[in-house]
Tab-separated table of C-alpha atoms in Angstrom:
chain	number	residue	atom	x	y	z
Z	1	MET	CA	-12.032	7.347	5.603
Z	2	ARG	CA	-12.039	9.993	2.859
Z	3	ILE	CA	-9.408	7.985	1.034
Z	4	ILE	CA	-11.582	4.876	1.056
Z	5	TYR	CA	-14.433	6.866	-0.420
Z	6	LEU	CA	-12.164	8.275	-3.105
Z	7	TYR	CA	-10.881	4.818	-4.024
Z	8	GLY	CA	-14.407	3.416	-3.993
Z	9	VAL	CA	-15.713	6.045	-6.384
Z	10	SER	CA	-12.822	5.734	-8.814
Z	11	ALA	CA	-12.918	1.933	-8.764
Z	12	LEU	CA	-16.648	1.951	-9.441
Z	13	LEU	CA	-16.340	4.397	-12.322
Z	14	LEU	CA	-13.393	2.492	-13.715
Z	15	VAL	CA	-15.412	-0.743	-13.768
Z	16	LEU	CA	-18.371	1.043	-15.386
Z	17	SER	CA	-16.086	2.589	-17.958
Z	18	PHE	CA	-14.451	-0.758	-18.729
Z	19	HIS	CA	-17.850	-2.317	-19.138
Z	20	LYS	CA	-18.875	0.317	-21.660
Z	21	SER	CA	-15.691	0.526	-23.661
Z	22	ARG	CA	-12.406	-1.229	-23.222
Z	23	GLU	CA	-10.475	1.071	-25.546
Z	24	LYS	CA	-11.726	4.269	-23.949
Z	25	THR	CA	-10.798	2.972	-20.524
Z	26	GLN	CA	-7.304	2.117	-21.682
Z	27	LYS	CA	-7.037	5.597	-23.151
Z	28	ALA	CA	-8.198	7.102	-19.858
Z	29	LEU	CA	-5.599	5.159	-17.894
Z	30	LYS	CA	-2.887	6.164	-20.337
Z	31	LYS	CA	-3.877	9.793	-19.924
Z	32	ALA	CA	-3.908	9.420	-16.151
Z	33	TRP	CA	-0.394	7.985	-16.222
Z	34	LYS	CA	0.820	10.695	-18.585
Z	35	SER	CA	-0.415	13.561	-16.366
Z	36	PHE	CA	1.018	11.848	-13.312
Z	37	SER	CA	4.475	11.267	-14.760
Z	38	LYS	CA	4.479	14.860	-15.934
Z	39	ILE	CA	4.121	16.306	-12.443
Z	40	PHE	CA	5.965	13.626	-10.463
Z	41	PRO	CA	9.500	15.108	-10.655
Z	42	ALA	CA	8.230	18.504	-9.475
Z	43	LEU	CA	6.228	16.817	-6.711
Z	44	LEU	CA	9.236	14.936	-5.442
Z	45	GLY	CA	11.120	18.220	-5.023
Z	46	ILE	CA	8.145	19.742	-3.234
Z	47	LEU	CA	7.863	16.837	-0.789
Z	48	ILE	CA	11.543	17.011	0.161
Z	49	LEU	CA	11.292	20.775	0.592
Z	50	VAL	CA	8.187	20.417	2.764
Z	51	GLY	CA	10.116	18.158	5.122
Z	52	VAL	CA	12.972	20.656	5.397
Z	53	LEU	CA	10.662	23.619	5.963
Z	54	LEU	CA	8.498	21.900	8.553
Z	55	ALA	CA	11.553	20.702	10.448
Z	56	VAL	CA	12.718	24.314	10.681
Z	57	PHE	CA	9.338	25.996	11.234
Z	58	ASP	CA	8.063	23.580	13.876
Z	59	ALA	CA	5.180	24.201	16.284
Z	60	ASP	CA	7.619	25.620	18.828
Z	61	PHE	CA	8.894	28.190	16.381
Z	62	ILE	CA	5.407	29.150	15.241
Z	63	SER	CA	3.957	29.565	18.727
Z	64	ARG	CA	6.838	31.870	19.656
Z	65	ILE	CA	5.998	34.389	16.958
Z	66	ILE	CA	2.202	34.455	17.052
Z	67	GLY	CA	1.127	35.097	20.605
Z	68	ASP	CA	-2.112	36.917	21.328
Z	69	GLU	CA	-0.238	40.176	21.982
Z	70	SER	CA	1.719	40.070	18.734
Z	71	GLY	CA	-0.961	42.128	16.932
Z	72	TRP	CA	-0.682	42.847	13.229
Z	73	ILE	CA	3.027	42.032	13.204
Z	74	GLY	CA	2.087	38.576	14.456
Z	75	VAL	CA	-0.602	38.385	11.782
Z	76	ALA	CA	1.926	39.283	9.092
Z	77	LEU	CA	4.463	36.782	10.403
Z	78	SER	CA	1.907	33.979	10.582
Z	79	ALA	CA	0.737	34.782	7.061
Z	80	VAL	CA	4.353	34.540	5.871
Z	81	VAL	CA	4.884	31.210	7.646
Z	82	GLY	CA	1.590	29.971	6.178
Z	83	ALA	CA	2.650	31.036	2.695
Z	84	ILE	CA	6.002	29.246	2.939
Z	85	THR	CA	4.842	25.993	4.481
Z	86	LEU	CA	2.621	23.294	3.060
Z	87	ILE	CA	0.834	21.304	5.730
Z	88	PRO	CA	-2.167	19.042	5.080
Z	89	GLY	CA	-5.309	20.334	6.784
Z	90	PHE	CA	-5.740	17.288	8.990
Z	91	ILE	CA	-2.407	18.138	10.613
Z	92	ALA	CA	-2.774	21.925	10.434
Z	93	PHE	CA	-6.082	22.179	12.323
Z	94	PRO	CA	-5.132	20.111	15.368
Z	95	THR	CA	-1.788	21.943	15.456
Z	96	ALA	CA	-3.604	25.280	15.286
Z	97	SER	CA	-5.890	24.318	18.126
Z	98	VAL	CA	-2.871	23.342	20.253
Z	99	LEU	CA	-1.261	26.669	19.377
Z	100	ILE	CA	-4.363	28.524	20.542
Z	101	ASP	CA	-4.346	26.583	23.809
Z	102	ASN	CA	-0.731	27.719	24.189
Z	103	GLY	CA	-1.622	31.372	23.840
Z	104	ALA	CA	-1.686	32.074	20.114
Z	105	GLY	CA	-4.321	34.609	19.047
Z	106	TYR	CA	-7.330	33.751	16.877
Z	107	MET	CA	-6.454	36.534	14.470
Z	108	GLN	CA	-2.935	35.215	13.955
Z	109	ILE	CA	-4.153	31.633	13.560
Z	110	GLY	CA	-6.793	32.828	11.084
Z	111	ALA	CA	-4.061	34.431	8.973
Z	112	PHE	CA	-1.864	31.346	9.246
Z	113	ILE	CA	-4.582	28.872	8.206
Z	114	SER	CA	-5.832	31.106	5.417
Z	115	SER	CA	-2.480	31.762	3.781
Z	116	LEU	CA	-1.451	28.151	4.365
Z	117	MET	CA	-4.335	27.055	2.181
Z	118	MET	CA	-4.457	29.756	-0.477
Z	119	VAL	CA	-0.805	30.662	-0.898
Z	120	GLY	CA	1.742	28.082	-1.944
Z	121	MET	CA	5.294	29.302	-2.359
Z	122	VAL	CA	6.552	25.744	-2.525
Z	123	THR	CA	4.066	24.763	-5.211
Z	124	ALA	CA	4.421	28.058	-7.131
Z	125	PRO	CA	6.956	26.706	-9.673
Z	126	MET	CA	4.540	23.887	-10.465
Z	127	GLU	CA	1.582	26.274	-10.643
Z	128	ALA	CA	3.593	28.472	-13.023
Z	129	GLU	CA	4.116	25.527	-15.368
Z	130	TYR	CA	0.373	25.370	-15.797
Z	131	PHE	CA	-0.706	29.008	-15.472
Z	132	GLY	CA	2.429	31.033	-16.244
Z	133	LYS	CA	4.513	33.122	-13.872
Z	134	ARG	CA	2.434	36.281	-13.976
Z	135	LEU	CA	-0.906	34.710	-13.096
Z	136	THR	CA	0.686	32.517	-10.425
Z	137	LEU	CA	2.267	35.569	-8.813
Z	138	ILE	CA	-0.970	37.586	-8.836
Z	139	ARG	CA	-3.061	34.697	-7.497
Z	140	ASN	CA	-0.691	34.005	-4.640
Z	141	LEU	CA	-0.272	37.691	-3.763
Z	142	MET	CA	-4.049	38.126	-3.669
Z	143	GLY	CA	-4.397	35.073	-1.445
Z	144	PHE	CA	-1.753	36.544	0.851
Z	145	VAL	CA	-3.549	39.899	1.147
Z	146	PHE	CA	-6.876	38.086	1.544
Z	147	SER	CA	-5.544	36.190	4.552
Z	148	PHE	CA	-5.287	39.541	6.386
Z	149	ILE	CA	-8.974	40.161	5.695
Z	150	VAL	CA	-9.807	36.699	7.017
Z	151	ALA	CA	-7.642	37.389	10.062
Z	152	TYR	CA	-9.457	40.654	10.716
Z	153	VAL	CA	-12.932	39.128	10.527
Z	154	ILE	CA	-11.936	36.043	12.560
Z	155	GLY	CA	-10.391	38.355	15.160
Z	156	LYS	CA	-13.634	40.315	15.418
Z	157	VAL	CA	-16.015	37.358	15.419
Z	158	VAL	CA	-14.151	34.614	17.255
Z	159	GLY	CA	-11.660	36.777	19.137
Z	160	GLY	CA	-14.421	37.924	21.427
Z	161	LEU	CA	-15.683	41.312	20.274
Z	162	TRP	CA	-18.924	40.077	18.787
Z	163	LEU	CA	-19.480	36.787	20.557
C	1	MET	CA	20.265	16.713	-19.531
C	2	VAL	CA	16.499	16.508	-19.814
C	3	MET	CA	16.436	14.341	-16.707
C	4	ILE	CA	18.493	16.887	-14.754
C	5	LYS	CA	16.185	19.687	-15.830
C	6	LYS	CA	13.112	17.666	-14.880
C	7	PHE	CA	14.437	16.848	-11.445
C	8	LYS	CA	15.950	20.291	-10.843
C	9	GLY	CA	13.542	21.033	-7.981
C	10	ALA	CA	14.243	17.697	-6.306
C	11	LEU	CA	17.983	18.326	-6.648
C	12	ILE	CA	17.777	21.793	-5.039
C	13	SER	CA	15.587	20.450	-2.212
C	14	GLY	CA	18.042	17.597	-1.738
C	15	ILE	CA	20.905	20.064	-1.352
C	16	LEU	CA	18.870	22.045	1.207
C	17	LEU	CA	18.219	18.812	3.081
C	18	GLY	CA	21.970	18.143	3.093
C	19	LEU	CA	22.613	21.608	4.507
C	20	LEU	CA	20.017	21.013	7.216
C	21	PHE	CA	21.803	17.763	8.128
C	22	ALA	CA	25.129	19.582	8.349
C	23	TRP	CA	23.527	22.213	10.597
C	24	ASP	CA	21.596	19.862	12.876
C	25	ALA	CA	21.401	16.126	12.212
C	26	GLY	CA	18.333	15.713	14.439
C	27	LYS	CA	16.441	18.266	12.348
C	28	GLY	CA	17.611	16.474	9.219
C	29	PHE	CA	16.080	13.195	10.362
C	30	GLU	CA	12.923	15.052	11.345
C	31	ALA	CA	12.748	16.480	7.819
C	32	ILE	CA	13.122	13.004	6.283
C	33	ASN	CA	10.363	11.712	8.533
C	34	ILE	CA	8.017	14.505	7.477
C	35	SER	CA	8.846	14.054	3.790
C	36	GLY	CA	8.273	10.331	4.083
C	37	PHE	CA	4.888	10.978	5.623
C	38	ALA	CA	3.994	13.484	2.890
C	39	LEU	CA	5.133	11.018	0.223
C	40	THR	CA	2.898	8.277	1.623
C	41	GLU	CA	0.005	10.721	1.650
C	42	MET	CA	0.679	11.651	-1.953
C	43	LEU	CA	1.016	8.068	-3.141
C	44	SER	CA	-2.253	7.099	-1.485
C	45	ILE	CA	-4.313	10.051	-2.698
C	46	ILE	CA	-2.934	10.633	-6.163
C	47	PRO	CA	-3.791	7.378	-8.007
C	48	PRO	CA	-7.587	7.717	-7.665
C	49	ILE	CA	-7.454	11.439	-8.515
C	50	PHE	CA	-5.563	10.758	-11.723
C	51	ILE	CA	-7.807	7.852	-12.648
C	52	LEU	CA	-10.865	10.078	-12.230
C	53	LEU	CA	-9.060	12.694	-14.288
C	54	GLY	CA	-8.395	10.269	-17.128
C	55	LEU	CA	-12.004	9.064	-17.093
C	56	LEU	CA	-13.286	12.643	-17.126
C	57	ASP	CA	-11.036	13.440	-20.049
C	58	VAL	CA	-12.228	10.469	-22.093
C	59	TRP	CA	-15.939	10.287	-21.258
C	60	ILE	CA	-17.199	13.856	-20.856
C	61	SER	CA	-17.379	15.702	-24.145
C	62	ARG	CA	-16.183	19.229	-24.643
C	63	GLU	CA	-19.715	20.300	-25.574
C	64	THR	CA	-21.181	19.054	-22.281
C	65	MET	CA	-18.452	20.722	-20.291
C	66	ILE	CA	-18.895	24.043	-22.136
C	67	GLN	CA	-22.591	23.893	-21.456
C	68	LEU	CA	-22.052	23.157	-17.762
C	69	MET	CA	-19.165	25.475	-16.967
C	70	GLY	CA	-18.301	27.428	-20.123
C	71	LYS	CA	-18.644	31.106	-21.023
C	72	GLU	CA	-22.457	31.166	-20.876
C	73	SER	CA	-22.833	28.946	-17.811
C	74	GLY	CA	-23.536	31.794	-15.343
C	75	ALA	CA	-24.430	30.953	-11.766
C	76	ARG	CA	-24.615	27.221	-12.488
C	77	GLY	CA	-21.020	27.278	-13.691
C	78	ILE	CA	-19.906	29.040	-10.517
C	79	LEU	CA	-21.794	26.554	-8.330
C	80	LEU	CA	-20.324	23.578	-10.176
C	81	ALA	CA	-16.812	25.034	-9.935
C	82	PHE	CA	-17.317	25.338	-6.172
C	83	PHE	CA	-18.748	21.842	-5.992
C	84	PHE	CA	-15.921	20.162	-7.931
C	85	GLY	CA	-13.307	22.029	-5.918
C	86	SER	CA	-14.942	21.379	-2.544
C	87	ALA	CA	-15.919	17.739	-3.013
C	88	THR	CA	-12.367	16.571	-3.629
C	89	VAL	CA	-9.585	15.666	-1.269
C	90	GLY	CA	-5.878	16.209	-1.636
C	91	PRO	CA	-3.369	19.038	-1.568
C	92	LEU	CA	-3.460	22.012	-3.941
C	93	TYR	CA	-0.960	20.494	-6.357
C	94	GLY	CA	-3.622	17.962	-7.299
C	95	ALA	CA	-5.842	20.788	-8.556
C	96	PHE	CA	-3.567	21.943	-11.377
C	97	PRO	CA	-3.796	18.850	-13.607
C	98	VAL	CA	-7.566	18.776	-13.071
C	99	ALA	CA	-7.762	22.461	-14.010
C	100	ALA	CA	-5.753	21.662	-17.143
C	101	VAL	CA	-8.316	19.069	-18.236
C	102	PHE	CA	-11.166	21.489	-17.448
C	103	MET	CA	-9.514	24.130	-19.615
C	104	LYS	CA	-9.046	21.660	-22.457
C	105	LYS	CA	-12.783	21.024	-22.230
C	106	GLY	CA	-13.620	24.718	-22.567
C	107	VAL	CA	-14.449	25.665	-18.980
C	108	LYS	CA	-14.596	29.445	-18.478
C	109	PHE	CA	-11.452	31.030	-17.061
C	110	SER	CA	-13.074	32.599	-13.968
C	111	ASN	CA	-14.661	29.225	-13.165
C	112	ILE	CA	-11.195	27.644	-13.317
C	113	MET	CA	-9.993	30.214	-10.790
C	114	ILE	CA	-13.026	29.532	-8.565
C	115	PHE	CA	-12.296	25.810	-8.791
C	116	ILE	CA	-8.678	26.383	-7.698
C	117	GLY	CA	-9.831	28.661	-4.869
C	118	ALA	CA	-12.422	26.161	-3.675
C	119	TRP	CA	-9.938	23.271	-3.853
C	120	SER	CA	-7.477	25.248	-1.738
C	121	THR	CA	-9.910	26.457	0.877
C	122	THR	CA	-13.503	25.227	1.040
C	123	LYS	CA	-13.154	21.437	0.941
C	124	ILE	CA	-16.118	19.779	2.588
C	125	PRO	CA	-14.262	16.935	4.386
C	126	MET	CA	-11.815	19.543	5.650
C	127	LEU	CA	-14.606	21.787	6.901
C	128	LEU	CA	-15.955	19.041	9.156
C	129	PHE	CA	-12.477	18.521	10.456
C	130	GLU	CA	-12.011	22.237	11.023
C	131	ILE	CA	-15.265	22.463	12.996
C	132	SER	CA	-14.201	19.636	15.270
C	133	SER	CA	-10.769	21.055	16.051
C	134	MET	CA	-11.261	24.833	15.843
C	135	GLY	CA	-14.933	25.144	16.748
C	136	ALA	CA	-17.899	26.091	14.583
C	137	PRO	CA	-17.580	29.912	14.935
C	138	PHE	CA	-14.033	29.809	13.552
C	139	ALA	CA	-14.825	27.406	10.703
C	140	ILE	CA	-18.133	28.970	9.644
C	141	THR	CA	-16.777	32.526	9.798
C	142	ARG	CA	-13.886	31.507	7.598
C	143	LEU	CA	-16.213	29.797	5.150
C	144	LEU	CA	-18.517	32.820	4.960
C	145	VAL	CA	-15.578	35.124	4.231
C	146	ASN	CA	-13.994	32.657	1.822
C	147	ILE	CA	-16.939	32.040	-0.512
C	148	PRO	CA	-17.378	35.663	-1.644
C	149	GLY	CA	-13.607	36.137	-1.429
C	150	ILE	CA	-12.924	33.299	-3.859
C	151	ILE	CA	-15.515	34.576	-6.351
C	152	ILE	CA	-14.246	38.162	-6.185
C	153	MET	CA	-10.628	37.066	-6.539
C	154	ALA	CA	-11.552	34.922	-9.556
C	155	TRP	CA	-13.200	37.935	-11.200
C	156	ILE	CA	-10.220	40.175	-10.453
C	157	LEU	CA	-7.851	37.554	-11.866
C	158	GLU	CA	-9.919	37.361	-15.037
C	159	LEU	CA	-10.072	41.155	-15.355
C	160	MET	CA	-6.342	41.500	-14.795
C	161	THR	CA	-5.423	38.931	-17.424
C	162	PRO	CA	-5.541	40.145	-21.040
C	163	ASP	CA	-7.645	38.020	-23.402
C	164	SER	CA	-4.551	37.229	-25.457
C	165	GLU	CA	-2.843	35.706	-22.407
C	166	ILE	CA	-5.943	33.696	-21.507
C	167	ASP	CA	-6.028	32.330	-25.081
C	168	LYS	CA	-2.360	31.378	-24.783
C	169	LEU	CA	-3.021	29.545	-21.506
C	170	TYR	CA	-5.827	27.540	-23.112
C	171	GLU	CA	-3.487	26.624	-25.985
C	172	ARG	CA	-0.808	25.583	-23.491
C	173	MET	CA	-3.229	23.247	-21.710
C	174	GLU	CA	-3.738	21.340	-24.944
C	175	ARG	CA	-0.189	20.097	-24.565
C	176	MET	CA	-0.412	19.270	-20.841
């Protein structure tokens, strides 16, 4: 659905652009290809690594370490797993909801989802090519710490104390 | 040699995959399945993103972009950074080339960081999905913590990065 909309918008703009100026459109496509071929090798490595990591850290593994009673240790572990793995949201959310049904805590899932999205160890080398090592490190570390804050608030609000 | 350097990451991941196969062949096949799925996702999402990127690069002038999201853009710049980050689809690695084009066009550094934060966390299509699988309290709470969090983290990142390094990053993007 979202992909169709994305294709629709780019096709429309591409046609408009072509209508206005043929040369500029060719230039745009050349630029698009150049940026793509620049990141493709790194992406290929990432995709293979994602497969390996997800095969090792499967739902079984995750649910074992983040039960409701696991407390802050469970939060820390889920944040670490979230930082290492790279799972698209449309797989992560249903998985998370299954994990909760199987006894995972909201706090731990909050940490997992949050660090999954903000922290990317697998994509860090690619991020560093754009933003440098130092900034990449700080951004990811901050995202990691922030996922504990998210976990805390989610634990309070959704975990049952306030609602 | 250049080729080897370029595909270094793929080579290392390939070796890891080989090790996984040696350890447990079933897991190895599982890994290939997952990678294949991720590759299909990438190949379907990336072409339109890069086409939009190329069009943005060619059609929107630096002056317009500076006005919209540059140093003096204030709250409007922040809102636009959130909007561009949240309206898109695709994994975080798609955000870096877009950020590079934004930087070439003179977008303020903290707005770049907000854009990256929003892309990673507050995507609108994803939010709807999150509500349906995790429930509204979970999704809305996360959103309400994330919005100020992303802005504050962007400010901290800007404060922690010396001006000279920021200038260097902008120069680097010219070559991206």
